[in-house]
Short mmCIF file of C-alpha atoms and ligand atoms in Angstrom, two decimals:
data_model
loop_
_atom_site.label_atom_id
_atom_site.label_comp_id
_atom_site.label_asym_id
_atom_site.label_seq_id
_atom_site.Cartn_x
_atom_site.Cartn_y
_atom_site.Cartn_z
CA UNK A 52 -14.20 -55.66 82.64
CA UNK A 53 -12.57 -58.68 83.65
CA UNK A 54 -8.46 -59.10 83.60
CA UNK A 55 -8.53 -61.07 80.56
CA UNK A 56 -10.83 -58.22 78.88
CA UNK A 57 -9.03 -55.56 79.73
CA UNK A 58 -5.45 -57.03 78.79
CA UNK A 59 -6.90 -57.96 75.02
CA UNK A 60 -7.93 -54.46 74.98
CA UNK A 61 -4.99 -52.53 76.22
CA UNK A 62 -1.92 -55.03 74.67
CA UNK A 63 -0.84 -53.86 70.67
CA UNK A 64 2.08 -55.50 70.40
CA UNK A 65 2.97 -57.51 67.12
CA UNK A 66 0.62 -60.57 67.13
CA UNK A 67 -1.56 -59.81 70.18
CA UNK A 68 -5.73 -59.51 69.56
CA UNK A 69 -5.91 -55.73 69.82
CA UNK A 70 -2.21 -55.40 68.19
CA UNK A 71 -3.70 -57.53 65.39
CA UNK A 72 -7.07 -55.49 64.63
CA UNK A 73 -5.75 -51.96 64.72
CA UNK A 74 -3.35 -53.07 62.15
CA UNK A 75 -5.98 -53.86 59.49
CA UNK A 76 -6.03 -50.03 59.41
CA UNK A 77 -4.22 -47.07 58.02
CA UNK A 78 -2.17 -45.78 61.10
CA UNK A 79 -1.00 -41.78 60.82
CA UNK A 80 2.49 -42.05 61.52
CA UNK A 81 4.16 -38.76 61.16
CA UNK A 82 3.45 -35.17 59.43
CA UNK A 83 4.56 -35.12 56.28
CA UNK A 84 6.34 -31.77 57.25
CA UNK A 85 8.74 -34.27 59.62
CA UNK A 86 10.37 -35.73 56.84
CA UNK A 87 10.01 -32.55 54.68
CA UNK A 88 13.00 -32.85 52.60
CA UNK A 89 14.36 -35.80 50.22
CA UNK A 90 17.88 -37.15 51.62
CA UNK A 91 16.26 -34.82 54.48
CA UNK A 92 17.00 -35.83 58.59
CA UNK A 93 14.87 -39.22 59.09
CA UNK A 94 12.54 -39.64 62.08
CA UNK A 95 12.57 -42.50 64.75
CA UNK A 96 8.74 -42.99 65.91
CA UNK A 97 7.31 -46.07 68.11
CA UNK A 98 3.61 -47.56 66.50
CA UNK A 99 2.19 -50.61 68.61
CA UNK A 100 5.66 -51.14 70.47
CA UNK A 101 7.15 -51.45 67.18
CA UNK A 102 10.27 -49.07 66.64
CA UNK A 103 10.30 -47.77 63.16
CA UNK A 104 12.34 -44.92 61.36
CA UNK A 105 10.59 -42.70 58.78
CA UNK A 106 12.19 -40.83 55.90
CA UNK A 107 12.16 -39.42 52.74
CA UNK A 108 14.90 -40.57 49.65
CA UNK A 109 16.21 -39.13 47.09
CA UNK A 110 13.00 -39.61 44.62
CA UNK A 111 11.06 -37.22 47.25
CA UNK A 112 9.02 -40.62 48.51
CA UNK A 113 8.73 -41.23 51.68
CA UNK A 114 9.33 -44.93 53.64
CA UNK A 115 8.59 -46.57 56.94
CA UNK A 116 10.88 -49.59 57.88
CA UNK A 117 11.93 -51.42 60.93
CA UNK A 118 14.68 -48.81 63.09
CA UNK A 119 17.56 -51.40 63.14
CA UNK A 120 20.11 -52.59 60.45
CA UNK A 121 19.53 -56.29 59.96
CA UNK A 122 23.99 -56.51 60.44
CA UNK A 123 24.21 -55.74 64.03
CA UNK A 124 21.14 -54.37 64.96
CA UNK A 125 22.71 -50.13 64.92
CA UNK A 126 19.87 -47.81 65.07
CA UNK A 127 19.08 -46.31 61.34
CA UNK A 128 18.49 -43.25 63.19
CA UNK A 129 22.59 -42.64 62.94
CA UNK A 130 22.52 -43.39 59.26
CA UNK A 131 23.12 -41.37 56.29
CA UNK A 132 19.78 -40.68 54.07
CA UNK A 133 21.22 -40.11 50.55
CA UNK A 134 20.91 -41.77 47.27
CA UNK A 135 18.20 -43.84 47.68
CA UNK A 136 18.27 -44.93 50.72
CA UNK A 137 19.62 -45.29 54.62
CA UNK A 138 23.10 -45.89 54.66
CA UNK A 139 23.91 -47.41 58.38
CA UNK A 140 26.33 -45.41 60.36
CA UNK A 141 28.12 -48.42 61.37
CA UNK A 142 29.72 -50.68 58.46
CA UNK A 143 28.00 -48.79 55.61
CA UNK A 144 24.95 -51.16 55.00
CA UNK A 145 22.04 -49.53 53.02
CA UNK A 146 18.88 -50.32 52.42
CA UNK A 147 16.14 -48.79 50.04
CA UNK A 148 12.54 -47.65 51.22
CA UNK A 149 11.05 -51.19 50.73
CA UNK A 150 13.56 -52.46 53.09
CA UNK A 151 15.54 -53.98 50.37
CA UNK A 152 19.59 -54.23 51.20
CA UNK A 153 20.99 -52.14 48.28
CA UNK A 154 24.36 -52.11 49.19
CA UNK A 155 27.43 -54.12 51.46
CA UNK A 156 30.78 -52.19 51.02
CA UNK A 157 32.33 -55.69 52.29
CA UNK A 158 30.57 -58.20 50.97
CA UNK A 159 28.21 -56.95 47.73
CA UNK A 160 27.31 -60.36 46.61
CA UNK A 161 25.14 -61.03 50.63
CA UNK A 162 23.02 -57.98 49.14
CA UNK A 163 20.34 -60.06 48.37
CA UNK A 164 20.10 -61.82 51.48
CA UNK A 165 19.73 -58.80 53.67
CA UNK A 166 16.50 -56.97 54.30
CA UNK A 167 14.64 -54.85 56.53
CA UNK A 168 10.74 -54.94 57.45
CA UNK A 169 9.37 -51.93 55.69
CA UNK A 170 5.74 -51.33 55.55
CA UNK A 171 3.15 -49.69 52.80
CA UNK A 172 2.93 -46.32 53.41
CA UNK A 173 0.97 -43.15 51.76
CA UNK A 174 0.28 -39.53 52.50
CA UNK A 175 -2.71 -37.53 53.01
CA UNK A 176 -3.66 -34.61 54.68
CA UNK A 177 -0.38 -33.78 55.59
CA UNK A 178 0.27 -36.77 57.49
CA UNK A 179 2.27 -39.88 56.55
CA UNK A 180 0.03 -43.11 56.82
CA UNK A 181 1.72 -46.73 57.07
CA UNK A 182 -0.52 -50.06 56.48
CA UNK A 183 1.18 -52.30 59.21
CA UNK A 184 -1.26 -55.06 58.68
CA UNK A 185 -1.08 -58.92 56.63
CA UNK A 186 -0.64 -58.10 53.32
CA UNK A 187 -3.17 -58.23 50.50
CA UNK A 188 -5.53 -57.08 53.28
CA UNK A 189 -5.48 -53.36 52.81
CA UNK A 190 -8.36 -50.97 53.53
CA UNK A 191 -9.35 -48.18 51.85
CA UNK A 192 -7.46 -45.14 52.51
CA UNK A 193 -9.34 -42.83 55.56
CA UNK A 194 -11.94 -40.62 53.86
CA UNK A 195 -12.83 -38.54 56.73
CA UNK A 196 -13.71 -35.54 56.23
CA UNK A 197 -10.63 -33.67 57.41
CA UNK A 198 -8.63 -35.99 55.17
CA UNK A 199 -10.55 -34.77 51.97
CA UNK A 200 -10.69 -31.02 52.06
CA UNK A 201 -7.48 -29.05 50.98
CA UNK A 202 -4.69 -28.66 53.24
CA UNK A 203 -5.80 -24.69 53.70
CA UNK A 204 -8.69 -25.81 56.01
CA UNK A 205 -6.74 -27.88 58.07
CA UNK A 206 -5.07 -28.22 61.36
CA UNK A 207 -3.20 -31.35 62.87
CA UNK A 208 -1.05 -32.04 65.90
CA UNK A 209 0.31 -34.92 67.91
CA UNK A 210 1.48 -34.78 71.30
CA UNK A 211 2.60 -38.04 73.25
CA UNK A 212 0.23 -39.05 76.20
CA UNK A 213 1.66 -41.38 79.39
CA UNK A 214 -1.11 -43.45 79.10
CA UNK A 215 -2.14 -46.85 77.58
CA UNK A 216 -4.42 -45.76 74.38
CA UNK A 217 -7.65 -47.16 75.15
CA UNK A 218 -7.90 -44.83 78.35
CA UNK A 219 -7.32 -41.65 76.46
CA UNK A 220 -9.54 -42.98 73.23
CA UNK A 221 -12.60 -43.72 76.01
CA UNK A 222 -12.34 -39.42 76.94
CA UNK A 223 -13.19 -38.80 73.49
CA UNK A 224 -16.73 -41.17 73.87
CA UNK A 225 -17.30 -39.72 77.13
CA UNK A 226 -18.81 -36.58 76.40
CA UNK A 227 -20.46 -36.07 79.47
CA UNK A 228 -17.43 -34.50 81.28
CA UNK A 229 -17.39 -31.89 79.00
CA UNK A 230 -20.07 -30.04 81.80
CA UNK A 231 -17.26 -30.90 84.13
CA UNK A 232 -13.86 -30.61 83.64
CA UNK A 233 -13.81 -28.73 80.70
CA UNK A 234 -16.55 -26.17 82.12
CA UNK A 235 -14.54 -22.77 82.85
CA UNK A 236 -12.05 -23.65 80.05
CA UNK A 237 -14.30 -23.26 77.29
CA UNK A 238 -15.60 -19.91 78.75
CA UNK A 239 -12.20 -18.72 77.71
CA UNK A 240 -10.65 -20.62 74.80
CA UNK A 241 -10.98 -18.89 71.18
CA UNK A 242 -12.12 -22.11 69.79
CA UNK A 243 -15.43 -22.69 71.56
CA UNK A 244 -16.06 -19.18 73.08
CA UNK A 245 -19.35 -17.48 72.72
CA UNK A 246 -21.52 -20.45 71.57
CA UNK A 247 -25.21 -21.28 72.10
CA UNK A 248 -23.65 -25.12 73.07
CA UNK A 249 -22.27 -24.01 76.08
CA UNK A 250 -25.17 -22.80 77.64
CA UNK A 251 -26.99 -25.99 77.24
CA UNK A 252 -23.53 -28.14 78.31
CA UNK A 253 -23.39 -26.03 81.54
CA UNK A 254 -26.60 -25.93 82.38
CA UNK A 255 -27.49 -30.10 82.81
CA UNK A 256 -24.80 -32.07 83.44
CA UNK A 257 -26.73 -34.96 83.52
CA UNK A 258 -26.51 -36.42 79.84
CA UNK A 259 -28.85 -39.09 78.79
CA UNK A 260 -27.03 -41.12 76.16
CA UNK A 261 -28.64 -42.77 73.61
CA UNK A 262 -26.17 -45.00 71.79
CA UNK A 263 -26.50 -46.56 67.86
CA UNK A 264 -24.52 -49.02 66.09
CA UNK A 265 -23.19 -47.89 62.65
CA UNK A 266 -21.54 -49.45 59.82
CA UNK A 267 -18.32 -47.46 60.80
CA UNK A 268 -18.98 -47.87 64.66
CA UNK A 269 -21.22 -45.92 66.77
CA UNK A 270 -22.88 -42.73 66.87
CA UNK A 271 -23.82 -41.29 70.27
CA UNK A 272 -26.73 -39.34 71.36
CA UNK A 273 -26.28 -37.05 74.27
CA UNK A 274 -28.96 -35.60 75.02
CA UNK A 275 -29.31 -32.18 77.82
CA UNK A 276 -31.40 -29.87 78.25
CA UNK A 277 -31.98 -27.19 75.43
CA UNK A 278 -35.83 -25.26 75.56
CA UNK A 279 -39.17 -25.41 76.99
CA UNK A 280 -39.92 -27.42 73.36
CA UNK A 281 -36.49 -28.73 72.31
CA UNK A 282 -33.57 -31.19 73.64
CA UNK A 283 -30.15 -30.53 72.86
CA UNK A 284 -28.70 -33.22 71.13
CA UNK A 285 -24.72 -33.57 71.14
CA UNK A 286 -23.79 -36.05 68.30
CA UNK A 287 -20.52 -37.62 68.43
CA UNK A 288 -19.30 -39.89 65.93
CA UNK A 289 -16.57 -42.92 66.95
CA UNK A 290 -15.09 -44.51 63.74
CA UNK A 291 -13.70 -47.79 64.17
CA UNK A 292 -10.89 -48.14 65.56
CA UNK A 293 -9.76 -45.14 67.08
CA UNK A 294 -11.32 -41.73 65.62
CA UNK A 295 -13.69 -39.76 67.46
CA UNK A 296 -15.38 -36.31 65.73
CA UNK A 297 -16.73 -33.85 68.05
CA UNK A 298 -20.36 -31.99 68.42
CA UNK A 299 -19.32 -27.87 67.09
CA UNK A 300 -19.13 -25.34 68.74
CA UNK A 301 -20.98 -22.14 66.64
CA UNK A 302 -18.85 -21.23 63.66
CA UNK A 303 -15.71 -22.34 65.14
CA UNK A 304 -13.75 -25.17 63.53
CA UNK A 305 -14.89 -28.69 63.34
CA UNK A 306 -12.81 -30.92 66.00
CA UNK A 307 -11.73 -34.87 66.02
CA UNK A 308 -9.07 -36.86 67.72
CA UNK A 309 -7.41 -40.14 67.06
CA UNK A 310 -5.35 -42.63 69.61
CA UNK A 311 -2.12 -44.41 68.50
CA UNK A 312 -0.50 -47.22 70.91
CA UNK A 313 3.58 -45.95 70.94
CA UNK A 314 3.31 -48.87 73.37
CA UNK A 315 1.01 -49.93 76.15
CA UNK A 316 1.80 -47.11 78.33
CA UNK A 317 1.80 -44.44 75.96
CA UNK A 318 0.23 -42.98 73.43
CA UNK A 319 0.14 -40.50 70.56
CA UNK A 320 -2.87 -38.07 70.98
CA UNK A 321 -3.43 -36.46 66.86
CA UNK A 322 -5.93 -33.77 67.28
CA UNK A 323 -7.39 -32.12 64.28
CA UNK A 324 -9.14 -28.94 63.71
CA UNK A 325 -10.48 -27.97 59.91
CA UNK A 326 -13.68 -25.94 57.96
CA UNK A 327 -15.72 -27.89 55.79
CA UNK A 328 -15.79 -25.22 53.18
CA UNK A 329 -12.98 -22.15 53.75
CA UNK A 330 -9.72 -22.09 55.27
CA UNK A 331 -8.73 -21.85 58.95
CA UNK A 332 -8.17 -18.20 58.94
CA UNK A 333 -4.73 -16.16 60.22
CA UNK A 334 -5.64 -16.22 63.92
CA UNK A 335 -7.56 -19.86 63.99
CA UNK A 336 -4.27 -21.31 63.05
CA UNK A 337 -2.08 -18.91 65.41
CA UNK A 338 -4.33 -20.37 67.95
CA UNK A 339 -4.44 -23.48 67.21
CA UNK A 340 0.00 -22.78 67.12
CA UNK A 341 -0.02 -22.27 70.45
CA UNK A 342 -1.55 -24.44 71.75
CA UNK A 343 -5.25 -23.62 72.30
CA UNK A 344 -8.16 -25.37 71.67
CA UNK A 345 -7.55 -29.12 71.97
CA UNK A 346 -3.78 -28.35 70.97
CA UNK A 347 -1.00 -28.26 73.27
CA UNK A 348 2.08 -26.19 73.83
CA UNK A 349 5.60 -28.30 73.93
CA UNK A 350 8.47 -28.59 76.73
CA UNK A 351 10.78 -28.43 73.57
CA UNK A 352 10.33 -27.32 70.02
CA UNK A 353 11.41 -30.99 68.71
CA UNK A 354 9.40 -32.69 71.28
CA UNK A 355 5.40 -34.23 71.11
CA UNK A 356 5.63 -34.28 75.17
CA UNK A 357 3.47 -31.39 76.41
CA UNK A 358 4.87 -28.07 78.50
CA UNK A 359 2.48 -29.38 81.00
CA UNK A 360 3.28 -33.24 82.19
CA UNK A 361 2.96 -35.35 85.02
CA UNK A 362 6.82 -34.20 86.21
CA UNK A 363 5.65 -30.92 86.63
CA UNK A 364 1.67 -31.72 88.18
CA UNK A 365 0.47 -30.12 84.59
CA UNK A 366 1.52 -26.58 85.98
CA UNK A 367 -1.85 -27.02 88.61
CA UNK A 368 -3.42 -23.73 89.92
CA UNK A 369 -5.14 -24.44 93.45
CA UNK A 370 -6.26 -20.42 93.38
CA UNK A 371 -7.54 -20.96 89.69
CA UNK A 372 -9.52 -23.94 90.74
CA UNK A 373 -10.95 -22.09 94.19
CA UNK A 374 -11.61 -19.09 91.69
CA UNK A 375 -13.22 -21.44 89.36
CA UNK A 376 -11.03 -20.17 86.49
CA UNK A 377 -10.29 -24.08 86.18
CA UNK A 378 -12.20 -27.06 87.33
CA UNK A 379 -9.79 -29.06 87.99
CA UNK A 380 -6.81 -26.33 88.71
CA UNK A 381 -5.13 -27.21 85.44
CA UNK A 382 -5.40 -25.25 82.34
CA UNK A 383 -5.64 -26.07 78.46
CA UNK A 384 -8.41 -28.50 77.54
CA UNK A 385 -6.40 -31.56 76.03
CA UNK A 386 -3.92 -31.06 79.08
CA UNK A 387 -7.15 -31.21 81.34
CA UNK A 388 -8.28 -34.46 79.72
CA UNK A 389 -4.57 -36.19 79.72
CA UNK A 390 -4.03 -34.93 83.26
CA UNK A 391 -6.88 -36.90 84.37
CA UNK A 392 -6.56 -40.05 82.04
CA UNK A 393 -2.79 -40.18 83.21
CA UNK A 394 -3.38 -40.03 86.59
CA UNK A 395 -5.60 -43.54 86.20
CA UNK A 396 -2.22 -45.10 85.73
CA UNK A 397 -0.36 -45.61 82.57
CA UNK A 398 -2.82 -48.68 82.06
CA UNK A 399 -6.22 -48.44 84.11
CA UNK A 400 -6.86 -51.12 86.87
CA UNK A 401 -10.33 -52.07 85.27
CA UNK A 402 -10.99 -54.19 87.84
CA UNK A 403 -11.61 -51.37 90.12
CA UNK A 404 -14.18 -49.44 88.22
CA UNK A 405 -17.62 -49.27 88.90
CA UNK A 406 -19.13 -47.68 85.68
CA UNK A 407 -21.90 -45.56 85.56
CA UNK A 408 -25.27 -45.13 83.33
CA UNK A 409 -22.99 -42.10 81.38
CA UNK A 410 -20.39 -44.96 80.69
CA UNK A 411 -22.70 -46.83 78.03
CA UNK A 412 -20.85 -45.75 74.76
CA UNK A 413 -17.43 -47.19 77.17
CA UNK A 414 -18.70 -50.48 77.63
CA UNK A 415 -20.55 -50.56 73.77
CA UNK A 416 -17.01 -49.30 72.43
CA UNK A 417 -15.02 -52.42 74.39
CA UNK A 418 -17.05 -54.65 73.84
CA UNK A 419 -17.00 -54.21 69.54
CA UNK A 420 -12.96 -53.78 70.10
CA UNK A 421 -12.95 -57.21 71.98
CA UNK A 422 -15.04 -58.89 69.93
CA UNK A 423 -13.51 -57.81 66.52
CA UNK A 424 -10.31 -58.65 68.40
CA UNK A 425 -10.76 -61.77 69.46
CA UNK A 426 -12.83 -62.61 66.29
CA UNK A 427 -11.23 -65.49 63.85
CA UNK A 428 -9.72 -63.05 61.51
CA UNK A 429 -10.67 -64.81 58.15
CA UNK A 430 -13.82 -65.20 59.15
CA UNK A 431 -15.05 -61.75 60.27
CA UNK A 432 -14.74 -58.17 58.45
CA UNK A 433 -14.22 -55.48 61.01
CA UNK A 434 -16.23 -51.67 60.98
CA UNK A 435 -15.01 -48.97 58.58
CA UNK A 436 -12.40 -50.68 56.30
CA UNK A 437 -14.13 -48.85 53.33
CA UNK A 438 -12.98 -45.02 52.89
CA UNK A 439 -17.10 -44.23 51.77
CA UNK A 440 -18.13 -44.88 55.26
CA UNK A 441 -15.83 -42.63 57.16
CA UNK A 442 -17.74 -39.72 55.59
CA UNK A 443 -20.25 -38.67 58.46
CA UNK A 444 -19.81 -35.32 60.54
CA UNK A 445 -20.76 -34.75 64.21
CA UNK A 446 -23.40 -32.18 64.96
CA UNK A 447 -25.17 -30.29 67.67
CA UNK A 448 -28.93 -29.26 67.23
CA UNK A 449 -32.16 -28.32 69.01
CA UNK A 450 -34.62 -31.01 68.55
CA UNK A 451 -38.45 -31.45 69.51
CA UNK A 452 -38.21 -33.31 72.58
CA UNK A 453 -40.73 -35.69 70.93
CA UNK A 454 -38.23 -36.28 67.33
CA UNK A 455 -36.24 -39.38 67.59
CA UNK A 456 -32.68 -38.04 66.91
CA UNK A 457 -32.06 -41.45 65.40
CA UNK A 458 -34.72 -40.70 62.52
CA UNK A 459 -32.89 -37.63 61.93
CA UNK A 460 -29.81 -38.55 61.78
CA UNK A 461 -30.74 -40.62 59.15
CA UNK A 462 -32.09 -38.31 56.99
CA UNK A 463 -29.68 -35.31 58.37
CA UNK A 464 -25.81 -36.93 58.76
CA UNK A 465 -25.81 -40.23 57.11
CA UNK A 466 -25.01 -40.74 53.33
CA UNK A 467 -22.33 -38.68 52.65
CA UNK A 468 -20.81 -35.22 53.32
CA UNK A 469 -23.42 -33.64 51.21
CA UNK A 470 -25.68 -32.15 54.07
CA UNK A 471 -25.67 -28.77 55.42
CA UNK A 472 -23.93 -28.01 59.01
CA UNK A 473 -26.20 -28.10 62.13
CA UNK A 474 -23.81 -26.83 64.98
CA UNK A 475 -25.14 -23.90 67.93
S1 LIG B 232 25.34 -52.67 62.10
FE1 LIG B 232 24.64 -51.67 60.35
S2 LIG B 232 26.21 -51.95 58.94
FE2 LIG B 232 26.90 -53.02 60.65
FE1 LIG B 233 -12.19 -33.61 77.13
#
């Protein structure tokens, strides 16, 4: 990937390519649960290097607008959320959820004048969505799966990687260093212990990707291994721009990730967790609490940044790792993968790279992103603006070595979520 490549790619700021085409789409911005209460404590979050604060007014709805008072530029962060709206801290501006100036103790006439950006938002599954995108160009609200079934069957958490987004996004399309780094891990964690899949993953480590295009991205094949008749095909689904859904494990919970830019050198890491069809039950979510699975634990109870962080070398265990209780000597799968993807460099030197035959769905996923980025806007629709085709589920299943997965995909995953499970 050449320099120009790479910076379109890893750059989200306001009016850059990349900034541009993630902003067509629904972003997740906090948990509804962080701005439980109306006239309730607002939240100050970074999306795409912009600096935004989040609340919840007096009519129990929640809005997203720009962090700083359009007088003097004082963080809303110090203001006072009550009746209808943020009162700044500092001269007793206020302005409404739509950014609208409702009030100037000094001067109530320059009302009108005075405004703040403020952008769409809605929520769903718990989470708090804004549309940060050129108006009268909204998508369809996600329909994935784990946005559609009730809040019961559900898990979600964030936690703040040190890493440009497209770094930690390509971990989630790499699926062949699950047989690595993840290999002693999953021997151990309650959310992918005792399954049929892991057999197969540790066994061949050598996974033969086959790789389609999709109306909502790109579906990947990995194939390993499985019987003397049968392959075992992992399917992983990547909807544009930034979702991934994972291959099951058994009857544990379905698994999928998404990547948020904060900035260019960090992002926010949402993991999800949910059942199709029943809740998570007591100790799935007690789990999932503290931190196992592809959830973290926290260095503080209000922070996203992870116990284990570069400051600390992600609490590494040489012994572990000569023991082979850990691959790579650090513990916790989504601490294993942002260990790793951190220590790239908060933005990868692409330059240096020298990709390998397992990297195809990396290069296929950067080279859509580019080109949709760098792609006349008018002129070109991007992937998966419509909800319908976010509604496709990974699998894992024993094929006949001589079935084309891609044939039965078609007639197994595609088309809705009407189809039975196929996970080992
Ligand atoms: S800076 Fe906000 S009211 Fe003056
Ligand atoms: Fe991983």
């Amino acid at each position: 990937m050449n320099k120009e490549m790479s910076q379109a790619l890893t750059q989200t700021g306001p009016g850059t390519p990349m900034g541009n085409l993630l902003r067509r789409y629904w972003v997740p911005v906090v948990s509804s649960d962080e701005v439980k209460d109306p006239d309730g404590p607002q939240v100050r979050v970074q999306i795409m290097s912009e600096k935004l604060i989040v609340f919840r007014d007096t009519e129990g709805v929640v809005g997203v607008v720009n962090e700083f008072c359009s007088h003097r530029g004082v963080s809303l962060y110090f203001a006072r959320n009550e009746e209808g709206g943020l009162r700044c801290a500092y001269h007793g501006v206020k302005f409404n959820r739509n950014g609208q100036c409702i009030d100037i103790p000094s001067a109530p006439e320059l009302c009108e004048k005075m405004h703040i950006k403020s952008y769409p938002c809605v929520e769903r599954a718990g989470l708090v969505w804004a549309y940060m995108g050129p108006e009268g160009t909204q998508p369809d609200l996600p329909e994935l799966e784990w946005c559609l079934v009730p809040e019961s069957h559900v898990f979600i958490s964030r936690r703040l990687q040190e890493s440009n987004f497209l770094q930690a996004m390509e971990g989630g399309i790499d699926t062949a260093h699950v047989s690595f780094v993840h290999r002693y891990e999953v021997d151990i964690d309650p959310m992918h212990v005792g399954t049929q899949a892991l057999k197969y993953i540790k066994a061949d480590g050598n996974v033969i990707f086959t790789i389609e295009k999709t109306d909502f991205g790109m579906t990947l094949y990995g194939r390993r291994n499985g019987d003397d008749q049968n392959y075992y095909w992992r399917i992983t689904q990547w909807i544009f721009p930034w979702y991934t859904l994972i291959p099951p494990f058994g009857e544990h919970a379905l698994g999928g990730h998404l990547w948020v830019p904060v900035d260019d050198e960090h992002c926010m890491a949402w993991s999800i967790n949910y059942h199709p069809d029943k809740p998570l039950s007591i100790e799935e979510r007690q789990a999932m609490q503290a931190g196992k699975g592809i959830h973290v634990e926290y260095e503080s109870e209000k922070s996203f940044r992870p116990s284990q962080n570069m400051q600390n070398e992600y609490m590494i265990d040489r012994v572990a790792q000569k023991e082979k209780r850990s691959y790579s000597g650090v513990f916790g799968i989504s601490m294993q993968d942002a260990s790793l993807q951190e220590s790239m460099g908060a933005i990868q030197d692409h330059d240096a790279e020298k990709l390998l035959p397992t990297d195809r769905a990396i290069v296929m996923a950067r080279r859509m992103l580019y080109e949709f980025a760098t792609a006349p806007q008018a002129q070109v629709q991007p992937p998966a603006l419509k909800g319908k085709s976010h509604q496709i589920r990974a699998a894992g299943v024993l094929l006949p070595k001589e079935q084309d997965p891609l044939m039965w995909a078609a007639e197994n995953l595609a088309g809705g979520l009407h189809h039975p499970l196929f996970t080992l």
